[in-house]
Coordinates of C-alpha atoms in Angstrom, one line a residue:
Chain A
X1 CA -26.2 -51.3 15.1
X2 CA -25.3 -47.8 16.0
X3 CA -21.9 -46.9 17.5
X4 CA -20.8 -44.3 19.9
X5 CA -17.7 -43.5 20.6
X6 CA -17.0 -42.2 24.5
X7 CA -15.1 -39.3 24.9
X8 CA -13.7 -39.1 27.8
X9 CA -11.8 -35.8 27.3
X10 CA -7.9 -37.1 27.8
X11 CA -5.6 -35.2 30.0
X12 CA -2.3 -35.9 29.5
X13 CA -0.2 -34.5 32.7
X14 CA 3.0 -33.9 32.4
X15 CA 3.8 -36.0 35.6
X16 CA 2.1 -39.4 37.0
X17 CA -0.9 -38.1 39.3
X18 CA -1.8 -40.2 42.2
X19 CA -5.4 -42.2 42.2
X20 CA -7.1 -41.7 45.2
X21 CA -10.4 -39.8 44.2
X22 CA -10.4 -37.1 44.8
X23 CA -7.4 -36.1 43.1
X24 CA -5.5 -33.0 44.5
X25 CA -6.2 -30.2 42.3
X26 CA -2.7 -28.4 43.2
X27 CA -2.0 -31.3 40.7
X28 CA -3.6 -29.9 37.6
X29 CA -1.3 -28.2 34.8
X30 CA -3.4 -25.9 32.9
X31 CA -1.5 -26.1 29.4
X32 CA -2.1 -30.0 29.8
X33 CA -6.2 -28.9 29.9
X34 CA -6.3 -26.7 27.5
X35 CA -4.6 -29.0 25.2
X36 CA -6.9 -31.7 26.1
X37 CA -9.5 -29.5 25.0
X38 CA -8.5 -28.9 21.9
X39 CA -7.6 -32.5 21.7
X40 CA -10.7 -33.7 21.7
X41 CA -12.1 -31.9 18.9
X42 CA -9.6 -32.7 16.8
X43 CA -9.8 -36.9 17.7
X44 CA -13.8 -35.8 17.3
X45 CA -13.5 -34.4 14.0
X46 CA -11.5 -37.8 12.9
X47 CA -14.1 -39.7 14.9
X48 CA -16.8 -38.2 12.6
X49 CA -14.7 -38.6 9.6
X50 CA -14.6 -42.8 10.8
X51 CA -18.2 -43.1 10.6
X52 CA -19.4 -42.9 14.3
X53 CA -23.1 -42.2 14.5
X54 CA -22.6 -40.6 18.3
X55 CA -20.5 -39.1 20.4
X56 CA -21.0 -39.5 24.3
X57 CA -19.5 -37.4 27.0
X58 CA -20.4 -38.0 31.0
X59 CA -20.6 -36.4 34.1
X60 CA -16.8 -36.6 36.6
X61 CA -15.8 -34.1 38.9
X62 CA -12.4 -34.1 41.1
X63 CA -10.4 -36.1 38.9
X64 CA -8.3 -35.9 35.3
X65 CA -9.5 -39.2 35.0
X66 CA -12.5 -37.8 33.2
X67 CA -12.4 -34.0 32.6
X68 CA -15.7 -32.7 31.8
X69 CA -17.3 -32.0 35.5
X70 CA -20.0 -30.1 32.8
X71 CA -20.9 -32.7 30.1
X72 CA -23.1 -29.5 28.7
X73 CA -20.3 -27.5 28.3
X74 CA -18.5 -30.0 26.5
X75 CA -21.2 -31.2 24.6
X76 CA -21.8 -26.9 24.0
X77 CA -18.3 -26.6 22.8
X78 CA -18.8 -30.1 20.3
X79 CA -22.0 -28.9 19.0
X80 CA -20.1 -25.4 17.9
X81 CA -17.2 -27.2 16.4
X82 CA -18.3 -30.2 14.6
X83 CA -21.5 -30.9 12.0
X84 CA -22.7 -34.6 11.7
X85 CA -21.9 -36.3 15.3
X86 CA -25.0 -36.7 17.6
X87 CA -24.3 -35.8 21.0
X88 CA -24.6 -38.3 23.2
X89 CA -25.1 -36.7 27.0
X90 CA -24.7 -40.0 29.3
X91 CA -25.7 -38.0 31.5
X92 CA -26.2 -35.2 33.7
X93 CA -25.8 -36.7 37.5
X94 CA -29.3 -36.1 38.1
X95 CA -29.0 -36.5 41.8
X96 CA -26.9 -33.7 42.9
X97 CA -28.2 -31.5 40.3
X98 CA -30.7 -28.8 39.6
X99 CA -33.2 -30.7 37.6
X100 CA -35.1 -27.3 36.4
X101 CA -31.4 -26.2 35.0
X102 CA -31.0 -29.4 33.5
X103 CA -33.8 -29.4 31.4
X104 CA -33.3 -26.0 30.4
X105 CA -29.6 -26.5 29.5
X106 CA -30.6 -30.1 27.4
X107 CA -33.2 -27.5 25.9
X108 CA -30.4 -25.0 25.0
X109 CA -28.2 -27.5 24.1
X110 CA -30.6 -29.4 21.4
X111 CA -31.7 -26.2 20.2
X112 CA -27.7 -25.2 19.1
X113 CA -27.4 -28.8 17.8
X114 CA -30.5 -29.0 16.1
X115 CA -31.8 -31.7 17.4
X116 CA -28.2 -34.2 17.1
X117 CA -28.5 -34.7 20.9
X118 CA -29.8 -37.6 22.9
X119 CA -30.3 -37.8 27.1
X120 CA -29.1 -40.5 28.9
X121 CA -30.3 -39.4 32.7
X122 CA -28.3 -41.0 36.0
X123 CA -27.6 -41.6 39.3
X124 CA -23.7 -41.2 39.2
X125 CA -21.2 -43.7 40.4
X126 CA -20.6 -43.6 44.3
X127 CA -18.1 -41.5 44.6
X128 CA -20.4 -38.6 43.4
X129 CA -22.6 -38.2 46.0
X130 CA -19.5 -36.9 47.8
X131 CA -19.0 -34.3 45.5
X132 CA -21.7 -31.9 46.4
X133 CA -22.2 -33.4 50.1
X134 CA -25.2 -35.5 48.8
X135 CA -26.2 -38.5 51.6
X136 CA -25.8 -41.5 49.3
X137 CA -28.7 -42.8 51.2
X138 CA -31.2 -40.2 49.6
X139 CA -29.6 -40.6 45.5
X140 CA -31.8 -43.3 44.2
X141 CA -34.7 -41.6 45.2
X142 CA -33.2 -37.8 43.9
X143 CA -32.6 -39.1 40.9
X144 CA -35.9 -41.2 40.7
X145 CA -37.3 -37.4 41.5
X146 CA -35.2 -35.4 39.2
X147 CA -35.8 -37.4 36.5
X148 CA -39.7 -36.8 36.4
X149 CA -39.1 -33.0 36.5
X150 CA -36.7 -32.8 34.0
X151 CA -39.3 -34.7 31.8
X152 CA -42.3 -32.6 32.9
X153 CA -39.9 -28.9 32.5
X154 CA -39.7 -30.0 29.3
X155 CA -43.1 -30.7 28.3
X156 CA -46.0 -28.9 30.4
X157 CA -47.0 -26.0 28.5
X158 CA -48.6 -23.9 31.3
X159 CA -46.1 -22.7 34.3
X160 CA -45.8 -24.9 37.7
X161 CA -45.2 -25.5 41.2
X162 CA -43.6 -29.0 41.5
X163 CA -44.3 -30.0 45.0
X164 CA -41.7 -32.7 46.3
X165 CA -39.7 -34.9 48.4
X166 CA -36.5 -33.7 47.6
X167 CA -37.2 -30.6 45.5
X168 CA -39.4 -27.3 45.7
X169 CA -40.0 -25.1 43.3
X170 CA -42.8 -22.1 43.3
X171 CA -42.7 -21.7 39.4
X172 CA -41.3 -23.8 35.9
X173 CA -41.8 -22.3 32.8
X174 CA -38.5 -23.0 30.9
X175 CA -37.2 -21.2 27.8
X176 CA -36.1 -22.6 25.4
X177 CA -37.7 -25.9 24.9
X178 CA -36.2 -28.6 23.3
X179 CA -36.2 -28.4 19.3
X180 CA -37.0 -31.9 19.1
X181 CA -40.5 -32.3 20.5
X182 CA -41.9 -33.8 23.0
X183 CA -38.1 -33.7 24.1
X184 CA -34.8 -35.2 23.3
X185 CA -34.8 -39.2 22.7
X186 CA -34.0 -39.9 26.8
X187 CA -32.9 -42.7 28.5
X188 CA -32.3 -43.5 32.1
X189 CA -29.2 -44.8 32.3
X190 CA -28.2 -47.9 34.9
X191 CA -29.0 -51.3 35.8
X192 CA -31.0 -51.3 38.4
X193 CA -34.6 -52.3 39.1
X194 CA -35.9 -48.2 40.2
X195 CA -34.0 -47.1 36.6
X196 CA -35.4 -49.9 34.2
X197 CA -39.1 -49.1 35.7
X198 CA -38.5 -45.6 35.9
X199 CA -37.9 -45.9 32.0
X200 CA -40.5 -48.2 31.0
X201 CA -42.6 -45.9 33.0
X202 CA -41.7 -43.0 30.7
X203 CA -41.4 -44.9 28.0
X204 CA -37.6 -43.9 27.6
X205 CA -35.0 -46.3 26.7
X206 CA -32.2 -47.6 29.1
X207 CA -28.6 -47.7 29.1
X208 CA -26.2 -50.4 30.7
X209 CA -22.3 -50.5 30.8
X210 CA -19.8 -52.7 31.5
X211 CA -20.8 -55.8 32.7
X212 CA -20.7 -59.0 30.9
X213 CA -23.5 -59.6 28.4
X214 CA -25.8 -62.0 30.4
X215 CA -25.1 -59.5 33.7
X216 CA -26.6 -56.6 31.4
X217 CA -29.2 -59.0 30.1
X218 CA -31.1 -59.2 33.2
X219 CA -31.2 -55.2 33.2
X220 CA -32.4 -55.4 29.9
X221 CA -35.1 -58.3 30.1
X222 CA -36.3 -56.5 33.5
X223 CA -36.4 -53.4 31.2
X224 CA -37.9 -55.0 28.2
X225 CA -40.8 -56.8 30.8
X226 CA -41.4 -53.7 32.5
X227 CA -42.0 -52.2 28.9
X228 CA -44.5 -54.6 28.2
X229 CA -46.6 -54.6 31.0
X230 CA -46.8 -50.7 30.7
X231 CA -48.1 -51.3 26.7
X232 CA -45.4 -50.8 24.5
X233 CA -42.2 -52.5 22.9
X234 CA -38.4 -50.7 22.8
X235 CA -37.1 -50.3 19.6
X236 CA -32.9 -51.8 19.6
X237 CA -32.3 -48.1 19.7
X238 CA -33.8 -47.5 23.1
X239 CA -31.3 -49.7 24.6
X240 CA -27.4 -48.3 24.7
X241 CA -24.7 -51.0 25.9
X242 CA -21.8 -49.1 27.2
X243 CA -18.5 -51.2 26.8
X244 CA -14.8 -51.3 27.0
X245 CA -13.6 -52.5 23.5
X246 CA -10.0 -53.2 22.9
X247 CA -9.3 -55.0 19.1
X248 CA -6.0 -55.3 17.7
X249 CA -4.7 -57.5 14.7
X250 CA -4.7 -60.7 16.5
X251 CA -6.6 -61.7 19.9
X252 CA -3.0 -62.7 21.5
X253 CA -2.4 -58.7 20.8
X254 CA -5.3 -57.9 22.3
X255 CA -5.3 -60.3 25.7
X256 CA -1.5 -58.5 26.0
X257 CA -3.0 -55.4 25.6
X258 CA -5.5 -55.8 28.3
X259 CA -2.8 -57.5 30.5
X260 CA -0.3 -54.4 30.5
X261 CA -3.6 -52.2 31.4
X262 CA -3.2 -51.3 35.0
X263 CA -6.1 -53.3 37.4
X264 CA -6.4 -50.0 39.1
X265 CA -10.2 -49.2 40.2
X266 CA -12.2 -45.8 38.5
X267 CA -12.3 -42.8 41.3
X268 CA -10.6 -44.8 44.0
X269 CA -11.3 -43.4 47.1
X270 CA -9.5 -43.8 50.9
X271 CA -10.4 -47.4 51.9
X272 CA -12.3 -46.1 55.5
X273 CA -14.4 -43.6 52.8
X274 CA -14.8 -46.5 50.4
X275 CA -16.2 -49.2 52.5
X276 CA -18.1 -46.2 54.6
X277 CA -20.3 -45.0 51.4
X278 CA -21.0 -49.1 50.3
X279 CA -22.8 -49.2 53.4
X280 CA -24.9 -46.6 52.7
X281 CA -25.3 -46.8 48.5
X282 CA -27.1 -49.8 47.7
X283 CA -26.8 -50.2 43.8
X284 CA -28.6 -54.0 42.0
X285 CA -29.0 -55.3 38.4
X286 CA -32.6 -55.7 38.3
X287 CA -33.4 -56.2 41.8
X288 CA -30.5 -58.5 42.7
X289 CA -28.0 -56.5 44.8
X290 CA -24.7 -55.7 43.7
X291 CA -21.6 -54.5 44.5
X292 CA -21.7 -50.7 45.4
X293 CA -18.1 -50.0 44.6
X294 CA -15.8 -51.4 41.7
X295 CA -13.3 -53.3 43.0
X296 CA -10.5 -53.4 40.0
X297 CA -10.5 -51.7 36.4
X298 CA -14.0 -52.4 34.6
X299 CA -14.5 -55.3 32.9
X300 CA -13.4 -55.5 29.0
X301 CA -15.9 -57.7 27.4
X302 CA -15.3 -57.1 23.7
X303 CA -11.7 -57.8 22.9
X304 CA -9.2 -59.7 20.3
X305 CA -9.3 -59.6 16.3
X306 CA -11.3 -57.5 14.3
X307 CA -13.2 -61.3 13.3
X308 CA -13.2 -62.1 17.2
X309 CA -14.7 -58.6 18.1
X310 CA -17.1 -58.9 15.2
X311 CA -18.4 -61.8 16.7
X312 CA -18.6 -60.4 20.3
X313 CA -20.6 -57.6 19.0
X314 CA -23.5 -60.1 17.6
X315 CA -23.9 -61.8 20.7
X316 CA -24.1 -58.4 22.3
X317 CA -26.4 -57.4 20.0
X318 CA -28.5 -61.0 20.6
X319 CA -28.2 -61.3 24.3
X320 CA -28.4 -58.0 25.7
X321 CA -30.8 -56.7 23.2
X322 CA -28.6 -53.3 22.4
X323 CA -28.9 -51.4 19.0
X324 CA -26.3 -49.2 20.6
X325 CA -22.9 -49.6 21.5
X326 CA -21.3 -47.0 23.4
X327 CA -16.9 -48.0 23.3
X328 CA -14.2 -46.9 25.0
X329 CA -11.4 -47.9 22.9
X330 CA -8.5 -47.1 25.6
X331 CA -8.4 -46.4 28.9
X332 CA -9.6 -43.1 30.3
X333 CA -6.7 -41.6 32.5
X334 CA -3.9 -43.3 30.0
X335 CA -1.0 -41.2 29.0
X336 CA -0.3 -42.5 25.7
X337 CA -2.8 -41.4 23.1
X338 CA -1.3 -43.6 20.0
X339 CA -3.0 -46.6 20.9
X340 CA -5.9 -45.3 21.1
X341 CA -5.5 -43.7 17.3
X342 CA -4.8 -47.7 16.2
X343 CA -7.5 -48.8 17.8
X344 CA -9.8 -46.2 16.4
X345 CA -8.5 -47.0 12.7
X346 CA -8.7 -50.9 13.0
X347 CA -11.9 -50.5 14.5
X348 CA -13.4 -48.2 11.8
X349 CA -11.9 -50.3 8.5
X350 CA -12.5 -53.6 10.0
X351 CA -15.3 -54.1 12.4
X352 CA -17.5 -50.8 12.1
X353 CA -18.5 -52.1 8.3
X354 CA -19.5 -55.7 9.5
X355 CA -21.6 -54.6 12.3
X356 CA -23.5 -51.9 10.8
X357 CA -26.1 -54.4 9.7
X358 CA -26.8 -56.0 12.9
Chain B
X1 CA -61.9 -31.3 67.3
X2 CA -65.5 -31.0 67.1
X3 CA -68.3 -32.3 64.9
X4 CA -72.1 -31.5 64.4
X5 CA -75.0 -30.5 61.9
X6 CA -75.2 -27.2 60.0
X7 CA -79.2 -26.5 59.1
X8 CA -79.0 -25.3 55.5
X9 CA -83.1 -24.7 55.1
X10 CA -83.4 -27.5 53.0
X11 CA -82.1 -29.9 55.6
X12 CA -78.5 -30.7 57.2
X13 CA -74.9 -31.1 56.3
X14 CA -72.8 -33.0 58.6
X15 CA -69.1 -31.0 59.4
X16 CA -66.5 -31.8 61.4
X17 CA -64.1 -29.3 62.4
X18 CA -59.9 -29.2 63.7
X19 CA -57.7 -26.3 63.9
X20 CA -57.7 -22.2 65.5
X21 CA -57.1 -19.3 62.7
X22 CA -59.0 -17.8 59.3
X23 CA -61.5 -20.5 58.3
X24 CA -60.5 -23.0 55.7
X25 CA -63.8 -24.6 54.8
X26 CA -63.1 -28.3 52.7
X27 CA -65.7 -29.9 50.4
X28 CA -65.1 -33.0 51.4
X29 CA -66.5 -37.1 49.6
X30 CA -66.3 -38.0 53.3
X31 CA -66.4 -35.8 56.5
X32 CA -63.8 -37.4 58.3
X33 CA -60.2 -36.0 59.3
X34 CA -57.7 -36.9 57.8
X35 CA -53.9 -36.3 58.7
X36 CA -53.7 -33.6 56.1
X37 CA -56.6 -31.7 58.2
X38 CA -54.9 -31.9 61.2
X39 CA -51.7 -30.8 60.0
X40 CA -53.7 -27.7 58.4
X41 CA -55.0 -27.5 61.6
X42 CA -52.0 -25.6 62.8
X43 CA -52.8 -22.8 60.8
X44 CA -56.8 -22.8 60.2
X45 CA -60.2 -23.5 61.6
X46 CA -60.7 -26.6 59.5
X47 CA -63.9 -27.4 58.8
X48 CA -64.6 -30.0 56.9
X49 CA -67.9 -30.6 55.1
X50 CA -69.5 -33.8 54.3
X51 CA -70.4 -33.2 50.5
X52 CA -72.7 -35.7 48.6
X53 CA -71.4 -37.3 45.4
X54 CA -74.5 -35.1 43.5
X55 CA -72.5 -31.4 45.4
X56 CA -74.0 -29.2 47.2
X57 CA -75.9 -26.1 46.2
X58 CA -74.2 -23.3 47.0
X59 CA -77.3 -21.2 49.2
X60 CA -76.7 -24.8 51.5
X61 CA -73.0 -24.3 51.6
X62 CA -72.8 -20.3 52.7
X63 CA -75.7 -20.6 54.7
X64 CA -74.8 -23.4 56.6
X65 CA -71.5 -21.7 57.4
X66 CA -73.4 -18.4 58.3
X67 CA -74.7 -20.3 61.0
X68 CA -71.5 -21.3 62.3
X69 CA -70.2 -17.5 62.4
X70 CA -67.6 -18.2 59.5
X71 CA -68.5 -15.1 56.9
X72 CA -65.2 -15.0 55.0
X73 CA -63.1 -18.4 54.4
X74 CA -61.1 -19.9 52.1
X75 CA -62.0 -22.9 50.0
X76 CA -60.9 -26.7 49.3
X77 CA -62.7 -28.5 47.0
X78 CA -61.4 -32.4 45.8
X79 CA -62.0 -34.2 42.6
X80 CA -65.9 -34.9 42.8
X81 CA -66.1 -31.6 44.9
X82 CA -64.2 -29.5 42.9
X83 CA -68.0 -28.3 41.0
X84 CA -69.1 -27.5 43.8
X85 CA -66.4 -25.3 45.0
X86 CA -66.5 -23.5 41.9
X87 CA -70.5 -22.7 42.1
X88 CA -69.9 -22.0 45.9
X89 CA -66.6 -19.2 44.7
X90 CA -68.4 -17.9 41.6
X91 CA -71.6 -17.3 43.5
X92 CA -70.1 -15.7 46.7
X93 CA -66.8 -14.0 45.8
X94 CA -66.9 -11.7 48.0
X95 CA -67.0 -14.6 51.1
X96 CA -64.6 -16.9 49.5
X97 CA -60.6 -15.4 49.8
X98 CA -58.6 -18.2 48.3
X99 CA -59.6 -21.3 45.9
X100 CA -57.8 -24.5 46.5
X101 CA -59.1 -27.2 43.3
X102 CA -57.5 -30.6 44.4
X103 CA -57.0 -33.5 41.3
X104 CA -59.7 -31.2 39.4
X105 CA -62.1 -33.8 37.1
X106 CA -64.7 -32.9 34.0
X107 CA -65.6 -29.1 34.7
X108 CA -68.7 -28.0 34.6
X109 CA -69.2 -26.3 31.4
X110 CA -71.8 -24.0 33.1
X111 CA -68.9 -22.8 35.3
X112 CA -67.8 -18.8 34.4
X113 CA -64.5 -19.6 35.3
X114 CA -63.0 -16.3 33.7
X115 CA -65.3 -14.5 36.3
X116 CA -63.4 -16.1 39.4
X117 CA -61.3 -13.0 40.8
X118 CA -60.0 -15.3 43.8
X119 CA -56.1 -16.7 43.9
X120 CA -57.0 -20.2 42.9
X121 CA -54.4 -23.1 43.1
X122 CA -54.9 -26.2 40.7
X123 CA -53.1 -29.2 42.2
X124 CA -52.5 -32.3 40.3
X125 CA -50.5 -35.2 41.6
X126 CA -48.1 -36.8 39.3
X127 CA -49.4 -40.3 38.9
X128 CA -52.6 -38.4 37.9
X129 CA -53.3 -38.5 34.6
X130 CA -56.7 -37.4 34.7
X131 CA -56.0 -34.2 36.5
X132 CA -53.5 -31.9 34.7
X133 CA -55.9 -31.6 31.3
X134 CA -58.7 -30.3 33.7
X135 CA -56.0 -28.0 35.6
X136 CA -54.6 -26.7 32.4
X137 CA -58.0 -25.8 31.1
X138 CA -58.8 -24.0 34.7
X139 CA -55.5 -22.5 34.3
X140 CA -55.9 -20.9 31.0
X141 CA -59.2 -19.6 32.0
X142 CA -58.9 -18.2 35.5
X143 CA -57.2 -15.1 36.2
X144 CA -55.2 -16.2 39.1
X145 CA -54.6 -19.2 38.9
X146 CA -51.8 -21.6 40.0
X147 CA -50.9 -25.2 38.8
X148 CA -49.2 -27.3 41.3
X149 CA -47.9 -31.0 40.9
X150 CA -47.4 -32.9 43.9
X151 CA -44.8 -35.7 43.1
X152 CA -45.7 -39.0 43.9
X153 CA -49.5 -38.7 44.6
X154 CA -52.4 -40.1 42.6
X155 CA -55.6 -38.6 42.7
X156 CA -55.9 -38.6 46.9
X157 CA -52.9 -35.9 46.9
X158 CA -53.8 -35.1 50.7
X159 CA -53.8 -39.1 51.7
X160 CA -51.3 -39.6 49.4
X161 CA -48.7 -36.8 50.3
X162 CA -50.4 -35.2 53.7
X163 CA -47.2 -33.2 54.3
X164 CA -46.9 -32.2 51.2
X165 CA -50.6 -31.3 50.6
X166 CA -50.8 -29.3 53.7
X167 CA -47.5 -27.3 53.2
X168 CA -48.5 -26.3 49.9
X169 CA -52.5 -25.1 50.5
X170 CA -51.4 -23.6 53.7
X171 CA -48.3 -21.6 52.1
X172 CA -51.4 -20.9 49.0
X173 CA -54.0 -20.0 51.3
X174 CA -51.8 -17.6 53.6
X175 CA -50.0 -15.9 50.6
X176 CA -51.7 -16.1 47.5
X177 CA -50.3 -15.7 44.5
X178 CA -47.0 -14.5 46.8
X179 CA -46.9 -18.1 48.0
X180 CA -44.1 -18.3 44.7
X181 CA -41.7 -16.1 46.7
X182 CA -39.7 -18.5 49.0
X183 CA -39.6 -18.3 52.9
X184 CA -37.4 -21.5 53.4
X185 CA -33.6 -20.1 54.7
X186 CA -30.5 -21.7 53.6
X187 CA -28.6 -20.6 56.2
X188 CA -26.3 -23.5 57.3
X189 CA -24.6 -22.5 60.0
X190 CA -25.1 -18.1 61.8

């Protein structure tokens, strides 16, 4: 089992900030993000210390909640600063993005790393498609698009038109190309039907997060079948499981943990906004619909003792097929960081060592 | 539309054609129209030639078009065609103005394809595996050439993708090699 830790960049403001997505920018106090900066390669440099195999950085705009609107910047600045992590970029919001510039920053990125990046392509969560006035009507099949691109930028040798639904260009010819060849490992990063198929297609692997283990299981298994009926078998590797983990010394520690955690949804937005984009965004877990919009905090689905958590991480490991675990270890958007140092510590000395072998 | 026999010497080729402006003449497996004619139609004489699975020699094919007044076109060959369209550009360069190669197979190895002077666009759809080796080899070894993926399209790019087909070999055939310069505005709102 290979474990990443998510870095979710933490500003600490000075002051409360209110929740509705998107936040008011007037907000921001630009000491608090420069120290969160500099934060983060510090926790990143004990991270590495710990034993991690990966860190993983994502793609938020309009809120502290999350502060790296450019996951290639922050993995840029990582890659600079620290030697044995592999960057984990889960992922560039394909959608509302240049997929040409994509590829040729993942290209330029895993050149300056040498190689210690992987690709986790996506849609983005709801909110997103309101950042850069995106209809969420037309994301799936952008992404679906975007995707392919980025995957034939970085491999076709000889210079090409790409002729679209949803993107035009006259000529692709990117320098650099990615130092690991044919590309970076890639996965496409979700739970729905269009993402598993889009991987199996591709033969990339696939990345689920949050939901309880037999929810991600159907991703997986509709992943795993679409893999076989295009010829070929995912290693554990190919398939991340993104979670929220919180272990402490006993489970009762842990369950009070979780309960003092504020139920407070990611990127909240107005309710008339909210309910207006679920009518529009359909999201499913291989096939079977879903809910479009989170309703309270995610789900925590490995939590108590280190013994407890140990055991939650080998039915993970058995039910949802994953030979990657991806952890928050506190909640993105908290003020106080000390927790999250325990966890961290607990986490390496007494679970990391009993699941390595998984 | 109109449709009719072209005496070649040898004997007749069947054509149907669609369309007012410079010729595009298409090698086509079956004469018919398709919706990717007409919309080419906007901006060509279309005519489309009724090419059998063994080609077409090229004397039959500029002949055959002499007799419809069409001296100087520009050329659409498909798949099985594409041969053809190749003999018909390499032995009549100086009647042919623009080469349009759609989901290119096996190449004729007697082909001189260094010797095409033409603007030639290669187009390969993407659920076409088949295509892009034979369009990278035409790419490396013609001049002018242009390699195009249409997203989404198997090996019938124009039934496949009719807007996207015709956008593309109409933009090609107008500009050339320009056609990489973009014409599409982004002004929002004057």
């Amino acid at each position: 089992m290979k474990v990443s830790f998510f870095e979710t960049v933490r500003y600490v403001p000075p002051t409360a900030l209110p929740s509705e997505w998107p936040v008011a920018s007037g907000a921001y106090d630009r000491e608090a993000g420069a120290r969160a900066y500099d934060a983060m390669i510090e926790r990143l440099r004990y991270v590495e210390q710990l034993g991690f195999d990966w860190v993983s950085v994502s793609e938020h705009h309009y809120s502290p909640r999350i502060l790296s609107p450019s996951p290639m910047l922050a993995a840029a600045f990582i890659a600079a600063r620290l030697t044995r992590l592999t960057i984990a970029l889960l992922g560039p919001i394909v959608a509302h993005s240049n997929p040409v510039r994509v590829a040729e920053e993942l290209a330029m990125l895993d050149t300056l790393a040498r190689g210690r990046l992987v690709v986790g392509l996506l849609r983005g969560t709801a909110n997103e498609a309101l950042t850069y006035d995106l209809n969420p009507q037309e994301s799936r099949e952008r992404t679906d698009e975007g995707m392919e691109l980025i995957l034939k930028a970085w491999t076709e040798p000889t210079p090409f038109a790409w002729q679209g639904r949803h993107f035009q260009y006259r000529q692709v010819s990117i320098w650099p190309r990615p130092w690991q060849q044919p590309h970076p490992p890639t996965y496409a990063l979700g739970t729905s039907r269009e993402a598993c198929e889009f991987a199996a297609r591709h033969r990339l692997g696939c990345g689920v997060s949050y939901g309880p283990f037999e929810v991600m299981a159907k991703a997986t298994r509709h992943y795993r079948e679409a893999c076989a009926r295009h010829g070929w078998e995912p290693t554990p590797e190919q398939i991340i499981y993104r979670a929220n983990m919180i272990v402490a010394d006993t489970d009762e520690d842990a369950h009070a943990i979780l309960r003092a955690q504020p139920n407070q949804a990611p990127f909240a937005m107005r309710a008339g906004v909210r309910d207006a984009v679920a009518t529009l965004d359909a999201r499913n877990i291989a096939g079977e619909k879903r809910p479009t919009i989170q309703a309270g905090a995610l789900p925590t689905t490995f939590i108590g003792s280190p013994d407890t958590v140990v055991e939650q991480v080998r039915r993970a490991r058995e039910v949802i097929g994953a030979g990657v675990l991806d952890l928050s270890l506190h909640p993105p958007g908290a003020r106080d960081l000390e927790p999250l140092t325990r966890a961290l510590d607990l986490f390496a000395t007494k679970v990391l060592p009993r699941i390595r072998d998984l | 539309m109109s449709e009719g026999w072209l005496g070649t010497g040898g004997g007749r080729l069947r054509y149907v054609e669609t369309g007012d402006g410079p010729a595009l003449v298409h090698l086509a497996a079956t004469g018919e129209l398709t919706p990717a004619h007409t919309l080419l139609g906007r901006r060509f004489r279309v005519i489309v030639l009724d090419t059998p699975e063994r080609g077409l020699a090229p004397s039959a094919v500029l002949g055959g078009l002499a007799t419809l007044g069409v001296e100087r076109f520009s050329l659409l060959g498909s798949a099985m065609t594409v041969n053809t369209a190749l003999d018909v550009a390499l032995a009549a360069p100086e009647r042919v103005l623009g080469l349009v190669l759609e989901s290119p197979r096996s190449i004729g190895a007697g082909a001189d394809l260094a010797a095409l002077g033409m603007a030639t666009c290669l187009l390969c759809g993407t659920l076409d595996a088949e295509a892009a080796p034979a369009a990278r080899r035409c790419a490396a070894l013609i001049p002018n050439a242009h390699l195009v993926f249409v997203y989404a399209a198997g090996r019938t790019i124009a039934h496949d993708r009719p807007e996207a087909f015709a956008e593309v070999v109409g933009d090609f055939l107008e500009r050339h090699e320009a056609f990489v310069i973009s014409r599409a505005t982004t002004v929002i709102h004057p």
